mmCIF file of C-alpha atoms and ligand atoms in Angstrom:
data_model
loop_
_atom_site.group_PDB
_atom_site.id
_atom_site.type_symbol
_atom_site.label_atom_id
_atom_site.label_comp_id
_atom_site.label_asym_id
_atom_site.label_seq_id
_atom_site.Cartn_x
_atom_site.Cartn_y
_atom_site.Cartn_z
ATOM 1 C CA MET A 13 83.129 75.836 139.478
ATOM 2 C CA THR A 14 79.905 77.833 139.494
ATOM 3 C CA ASN A 15 79.946 81.634 139.412
ATOM 4 C CA HIS A 16 78.627 81.560 142.931
ATOM 5 C CA ALA A 17 81.439 79.310 144.143
ATOM 6 C CA LEU A 18 84.000 81.404 142.286
ATOM 7 C CA ARG A 19 82.676 84.599 143.858
ATOM 8 C CA ASP A 20 82.714 83.004 147.303
ATOM 9 C CA SER A 21 86.285 81.816 146.926
ATOM 10 C CA THR A 22 87.630 85.080 145.527
ATOM 11 C CA GLU A 23 85.873 87.138 148.167
ATOM 12 C CA ARG A 24 87.587 85.259 150.969
ATOM 13 C CA ASP A 25 90.982 86.476 152.053
ATOM 14 C CA ALA A 26 93.508 83.894 150.992
ATOM 15 C CA PRO A 27 95.521 82.309 153.774
ATOM 16 C CA CYS A 28 98.896 84.047 154.119
ATOM 17 C CA ALA A 29 97.065 87.188 152.934
ATOM 18 C CA GLY A 30 98.960 90.322 153.808
ATOM 19 C CA LEU A 31 102.359 88.664 154.071
ATOM 20 C CA ARG A 32 104.682 88.395 151.110
ATOM 21 C CA ILE A 33 107.937 86.712 150.341
ATOM 22 C CA GLY A 34 110.677 89.072 151.541
ATOM 23 C CA ASP A 35 108.629 90.518 154.423
ATOM 24 C CA GLN A 36 109.985 90.296 157.947
ATOM 25 C CA ALA A 37 108.135 87.567 159.810
ATOM 26 C CA PRO A 38 105.939 89.258 162.446
ATOM 27 C CA ASP A 39 107.483 88.785 165.869
ATOM 28 C CA PHE A 40 105.503 87.275 168.733
ATOM 29 C CA SER A 41 105.885 85.724 172.165
ATOM 30 C CA ALA A 42 103.849 82.674 173.086
ATOM 31 C CA ARG A 43 103.509 79.658 175.349
ATOM 32 C CA SER A 44 104.640 76.462 173.747
ATOM 33 C CA THR A 45 105.256 72.831 174.596
ATOM 34 C CA THR A 46 108.934 73.686 175.156
ATOM 35 C CA GLY A 47 108.272 76.786 177.291
ATOM 36 C CA ASP A 48 107.767 80.451 176.500
ATOM 37 C CA ILE A 49 109.272 81.359 173.163
ATOM 38 C CA ARG A 50 109.751 84.432 171.033
ATOM 39 C CA LEU A 51 110.105 84.186 167.296
ATOM 40 C CA SER A 52 112.974 86.679 167.177
ATOM 41 C CA ASP A 53 115.012 84.444 169.511
ATOM 42 C CA PHE A 54 115.360 82.088 166.532
ATOM 43 C CA ARG A 55 117.298 84.676 164.478
ATOM 44 C CA GLY A 56 120.579 83.328 163.218
ATOM 45 C CA ARG A 57 119.022 80.010 162.153
ATOM 46 C CA TRP A 58 116.506 78.994 159.545
ATOM 47 C CA LEU A 59 113.034 78.376 160.884
ATOM 48 C CA VAL A 60 110.030 76.510 159.496
ATOM 49 C CA LEU A 61 106.909 77.894 161.175
ATOM 50 C CA PHE A 62 103.779 75.948 160.323
ATOM 51 C CA SER A 63 100.168 75.787 161.430
ATOM 52 C CA HIS A 64 97.874 72.785 161.674
ATOM 53 C CA PRO A 65 94.070 72.765 161.985
ATOM 54 C CA ALA A 66 93.703 70.837 165.224
ATOM 55 C CA ASP A 67 95.289 68.384 167.648
ATOM 56 C CA PHE A 68 93.883 64.827 167.724
ATOM 57 C CA THR A 69 92.950 64.780 164.040
ATOM 58 C CA PRO A 70 94.082 62.092 161.615
ATOM 59 C CA VAL A 71 96.044 63.985 158.969
ATOM 60 C CA CYS A 72 97.710 66.284 161.513
ATOM 61 C CA THR A 73 98.821 63.261 163.505
ATOM 62 C CA THR A 74 100.519 61.746 160.454
ATOM 63 C CA GLU A 75 102.244 65.066 159.750
ATOM 64 C CA PHE A 76 103.625 65.364 163.280
ATOM 65 C CA VAL A 77 104.874 61.778 163.296
ATOM 66 C CA ALA A 78 106.612 62.401 159.945
ATOM 67 C CA LEU A 79 108.108 65.727 161.050
ATOM 68 C CA ALA A 80 109.314 64.387 164.389
ATOM 69 C CA ARG A 81 111.035 61.537 162.538
ATOM 70 C CA ALA A 82 112.632 64.039 160.142
ATOM 71 C CA GLU A 83 113.629 66.630 162.738
ATOM 72 C CA GLU A 84 117.293 65.637 162.509
ATOM 73 C CA GLU A 85 117.236 66.427 158.800
ATOM 74 C CA PHE A 86 116.094 69.960 159.594
ATOM 75 C CA GLU A 87 118.718 70.247 162.349
ATOM 76 C CA ARG A 88 121.442 69.216 159.888
ATOM 77 C CA ARG A 89 120.382 72.204 157.808
ATOM 78 C CA ASP A 90 120.514 74.490 160.868
ATOM 79 C CA CYS A 91 116.756 74.847 160.754
ATOM 80 C CA ALA A 92 114.340 74.779 163.699
ATOM 81 C CA LEU A 93 110.722 73.635 163.473
ATOM 82 C CA MET A 94 107.882 75.478 165.192
ATOM 83 C CA ALA A 95 104.222 74.444 165.033
ATOM 84 C CA LEU A 96 101.087 76.363 165.950
ATOM 85 C CA SER A 97 97.387 75.748 166.408
ATOM 86 C CA VAL A 98 94.510 77.262 168.339
ATOM 87 C CA ASP A 99 94.438 74.305 170.737
ATOM 88 C CA SER A 100 95.500 74.800 174.342
ATOM 89 C CA LEU A 101 98.904 73.887 175.684
ATOM 90 C CA PHE A 102 97.367 70.997 177.619
ATOM 91 C CA SER A 103 95.702 69.670 174.510
ATOM 92 C CA HIS A 104 99.133 69.768 172.805
ATOM 93 C CA PHE A 105 100.679 67.886 175.739
ATOM 94 C CA ALA A 106 97.979 65.217 175.716
ATOM 95 C CA TRP A 107 98.276 64.767 171.954
ATOM 96 C CA LEU A 108 102.086 64.487 172.096
ATOM 97 C CA ARG A 109 101.789 61.821 174.790
ATOM 98 C CA MET A 110 99.343 59.903 172.634
ATOM 99 C CA ILE A 111 101.716 60.196 169.635
ATOM 100 C CA ARG A 112 104.620 58.938 171.732
ATOM 101 C CA ASP A 113 102.624 56.020 173.139
ATOM 102 C CA ARG A 114 101.087 55.018 169.813
ATOM 103 C CA PHE A 115 103.962 55.715 167.387
ATOM 104 C CA GLY A 116 107.047 55.689 169.601
ATOM 105 C CA VAL A 117 108.111 59.181 168.509
ATOM 106 C CA GLU A 118 108.662 62.166 170.757
ATOM 107 C CA VAL A 119 107.777 65.497 169.204
ATOM 108 C CA ARG A 120 110.447 67.728 170.703
ATOM 109 C CA PHE A 121 110.028 70.854 168.578
ATOM 110 C CA PRO A 122 107.769 73.547 170.078
ATOM 111 C CA ILE A 123 104.039 73.646 169.446
ATOM 112 C CA ILE A 124 102.561 77.044 170.227
ATOM 113 C CA GLU A 125 99.113 77.568 171.687
ATOM 114 C CA ASP A 126 97.257 80.415 170.024
ATOM 115 C CA PRO A 127 93.773 80.378 171.578
ATOM 116 C CA THR A 128 93.094 84.040 170.800
ATOM 117 C CA LEU A 129 94.235 83.636 167.163
ATOM 118 C CA VAL A 130 96.436 86.670 167.500
ATOM 119 C CA ILE A 131 99.386 84.955 165.822
ATOM 120 C CA ALA A 132 97.246 83.052 163.320
ATOM 121 C CA GLN A 133 95.675 86.308 162.167
ATOM 122 C CA ALA A 134 99.008 88.123 161.879
ATOM 123 C CA TYR A 135 100.208 85.343 159.579
ATOM 124 C CA GLY A 136 96.973 84.916 157.629
ATOM 125 C CA MET A 137 96.573 81.345 158.896
ATOM 126 C CA VAL A 138 92.843 81.989 159.334
ATOM 127 C CA ALA A 139 90.648 84.208 157.216
ATOM 128 C CA PRO A 140 89.260 87.065 159.343
ATOM 129 C CA GLN A 141 85.657 86.282 158.410
ATOM 130 C CA ASP A 142 85.938 82.520 158.886
ATOM 131 C CA ASN A 143 83.511 81.227 161.466
ATOM 132 C CA ASP A 144 85.785 78.224 162.006
ATOM 133 C CA SER A 145 88.742 79.169 164.174
ATOM 134 C CA ALA A 146 90.909 76.272 162.952
ATOM 135 C CA THR A 147 94.058 77.337 161.167
ATOM 136 C CA VAL A 148 94.777 75.926 157.740
ATOM 137 C CA ARG A 149 98.035 74.133 156.947
ATOM 138 C CA THR A 150 100.399 77.001 156.245
ATOM 139 C CA ILE A 151 104.186 76.807 156.116
ATOM 140 C CA PHE A 152 106.524 79.799 156.428
ATOM 141 C CA PHE A 153 110.205 79.340 155.620
ATOM 142 C CA ILE A 154 112.013 82.063 157.567
ATOM 143 C CA ASP A 155 115.681 82.821 156.984
ATOM 144 C CA PRO A 156 118.317 83.593 159.660
ATOM 145 C CA GLN A 157 117.623 87.337 159.264
ATOM 146 C CA GLY A 158 113.942 86.817 160.032
ATOM 147 C CA ALA A 159 112.667 87.298 156.467
ATOM 148 C CA ILE A 160 109.976 85.108 154.947
ATOM 149 C CA ARG A 161 111.579 83.327 152.001
ATOM 150 C CA ALA A 162 108.788 80.945 150.944
ATOM 151 C CA MET A 163 105.328 79.991 152.090
ATOM 152 C CA SER A 164 102.680 77.469 151.209
ATOM 153 C CA CYS A 165 99.157 76.605 152.148
ATOM 154 C CA TYR A 166 97.261 73.324 152.093
ATOM 155 C CA PRO A 167 93.669 72.519 153.001
ATOM 156 C CA ALA A 168 92.745 70.554 156.100
ATOM 157 C CA ASN A 169 92.150 67.360 154.124
ATOM 158 C CA VAL A 170 95.587 67.109 152.440
ATOM 159 C CA GLY A 171 98.734 66.363 154.428
ATOM 160 C CA ARG A 172 102.033 68.019 153.603
ATOM 161 C CA SER A 173 105.117 66.313 152.217
ATOM 162 C CA THR A 174 108.076 66.344 154.603
ATOM 163 C CA PRO A 175 110.552 65.582 151.763
ATOM 164 C CA GLU A 176 109.187 68.590 149.856
ATOM 165 C CA MET A 177 109.614 70.799 152.928
ATOM 166 C CA ILE A 178 113.238 69.653 153.187
ATOM 167 C CA ARG A 179 113.776 70.081 149.445
ATOM 168 C CA THR A 180 112.398 73.626 149.576
ATOM 169 C CA LEU A 181 114.738 74.410 152.459
ATOM 170 C CA ASP A 182 117.686 72.909 150.549
ATOM 171 C CA ALA A 183 116.780 74.950 147.470
ATOM 172 C CA LEU A 184 116.439 78.183 149.460
ATOM 173 C CA GLN A 185 119.823 77.602 151.072
ATOM 174 C CA ALA A 186 121.450 76.667 147.751
ATOM 175 C CA VAL A 187 120.325 79.875 146.006
ATOM 176 C CA ASP A 188 120.961 82.066 149.036
ATOM 177 C CA ASP A 189 124.068 83.721 147.572
ATOM 178 C CA GLY A 190 121.927 85.012 144.682
ATOM 179 C CA ARG A 191 124.050 83.393 141.970
ATOM 180 C CA GLY A 192 122.047 80.318 141.114
ATOM 181 C CA LEU A 193 118.456 79.354 140.466
ATOM 182 C CA ALA A 194 116.890 76.029 141.438
ATOM 183 C CA PRO A 195 115.051 74.459 138.494
ATOM 184 C CA ALA A 196 111.933 72.323 138.640
ATOM 185 C CA ASN A 197 112.354 69.194 140.740
ATOM 186 C CA TRP A 198 115.868 70.273 141.745
ATOM 187 C CA GLN A 199 117.540 68.073 144.331
ATOM 188 C CA PRO A 200 120.710 68.726 146.353
ATOM 189 C CA GLY A 201 123.821 67.798 144.385
ATOM 190 C CA GLU A 202 122.227 68.703 141.047
ATOM 191 C CA SER A 203 123.303 71.740 139.048
ATOM 192 C CA LEU A 204 121.654 75.061 139.551
ATOM 193 C CA LEU A 205 120.731 77.348 136.680
ATOM 194 C CA ARG A 206 122.699 80.508 135.999
ATOM 195 C CA GLN A 207 121.055 83.893 136.482
ATOM 196 C CA PRO A 208 120.493 85.052 132.902
ATOM 197 C CA SER A 209 122.227 88.204 131.776
ATOM 198 C CA ALA A 210 120.126 91.349 131.843
ATOM 199 C CA SER A 211 122.207 92.928 129.072
ATOM 200 C CA LEU A 212 120.915 93.054 125.486
ATOM 201 C CA ASP A 213 124.525 93.061 124.249
ATOM 202 C CA ASP A 214 125.077 89.689 125.949
ATOM 203 C CA VAL A 215 121.842 88.372 124.457
ATOM 204 C CA PHE A 216 122.839 89.362 120.909
ATOM 205 C CA ALA A 217 126.394 88.091 121.479
ATOM 206 C CA ALA A 218 125.101 84.599 122.271
ATOM 207 C CA GLU A 219 125.097 83.660 118.580
ATOM 208 C CA GLY A 220 123.251 80.473 117.701
ATOM 209 C CA GLN A 221 122.147 80.011 121.296
ATOM 210 C CA ALA A 222 118.400 80.437 121.341
ATOM 211 C CA ASP A 223 118.380 79.182 124.914
ATOM 212 C CA TRP A 224 120.965 81.780 126.058
ATOM 213 C CA PHE A 225 118.866 82.366 129.177
ATOM 214 C CA LEU A 226 118.789 78.712 130.186
ATOM 215 C CA GLN A 227 122.291 77.702 131.242
ATOM 216 C CA GLN A 228 123.475 75.510 134.060
ATOM 217 C CA SER A 229 125.709 77.212 136.558
ATOM 218 C CA GLY A 230 127.608 74.029 137.272
ATOM 219 C CA GLU A 231 127.164 74.690 140.964
ATOM 220 C CA GLY A 232 125.069 72.471 143.127
ATOM 221 C CA ALA A 233 124.623 72.075 146.815
ATOM 222 C CA GLY A 234 126.583 69.047 147.801
ATOM 223 C CA ARG A 235 124.474 67.386 150.405
HETATM 224 C C1 BEZ B 20 92.973 66.173 159.963
HETATM 225 O O1 BEZ B 20 94.081 66.534 160.322
HETATM 226 O O2 BEZ B 20 92.744 65.008 159.685
HETATM 227 C C2 BEZ B 20 91.863 67.160 159.820
HETATM 228 C C3 BEZ B 20 91.917 68.360 160.519
HETATM 229 C C4 BEZ B 20 90.854 69.252 160.405
HETATM 230 C C5 BEZ B 20 89.794 68.958 159.588
HETATM 231 C C6 BEZ B 20 89.777 67.763 158.884
HETATM 232 C C7 BEZ B 20 90.809 66.865 158.999
#
């Protein structure tokens, strides 16, 4: 990367800028393919809110086909899906009809229209100084209390992994009681790690155990 490119990339606000894990997800009301919706009406369930750059584009189409096919998996985890782009409601409708006719899948989760970018900007889905109004591929995992628990961001030219979205949701739910930690590549049914002790006495008492901080909890999420 040249200095110039580095400067350009660091001077841009990163997508998701301003929001952090643990923040309350900003509330909004909007028109969607399933009617008028308000984010706070989804309290009490998990919610995956995600943006896509544009309707009628190749990668986005593959993502929506994959997510519509996996929607039951999210439902089984008491998690709703909610998509958003700057395209109009009627563009969303036309695209969903095309997806149904071409792929035989009905996208039944809501897709929000955000033509003024008011939601996209609140969530950092577009950089304020971008001259392209398309949102990037962000994902916000929102818990039943309305707090953001994880987020990710992909460029327009790389599609997201539905299994990884489900795995992240499984991991967030499995560690929700605060007792366990999900290790790298964790899958439901596998052991979690134990929260390490924060007491120096415990550390010194763990004689001969150099990896005292790296213990399985024996608990897994049995899915
Ligand atoms: C796509 O989904 O294929 C796409 C969207 C925006 C820009 C480039 C590709």
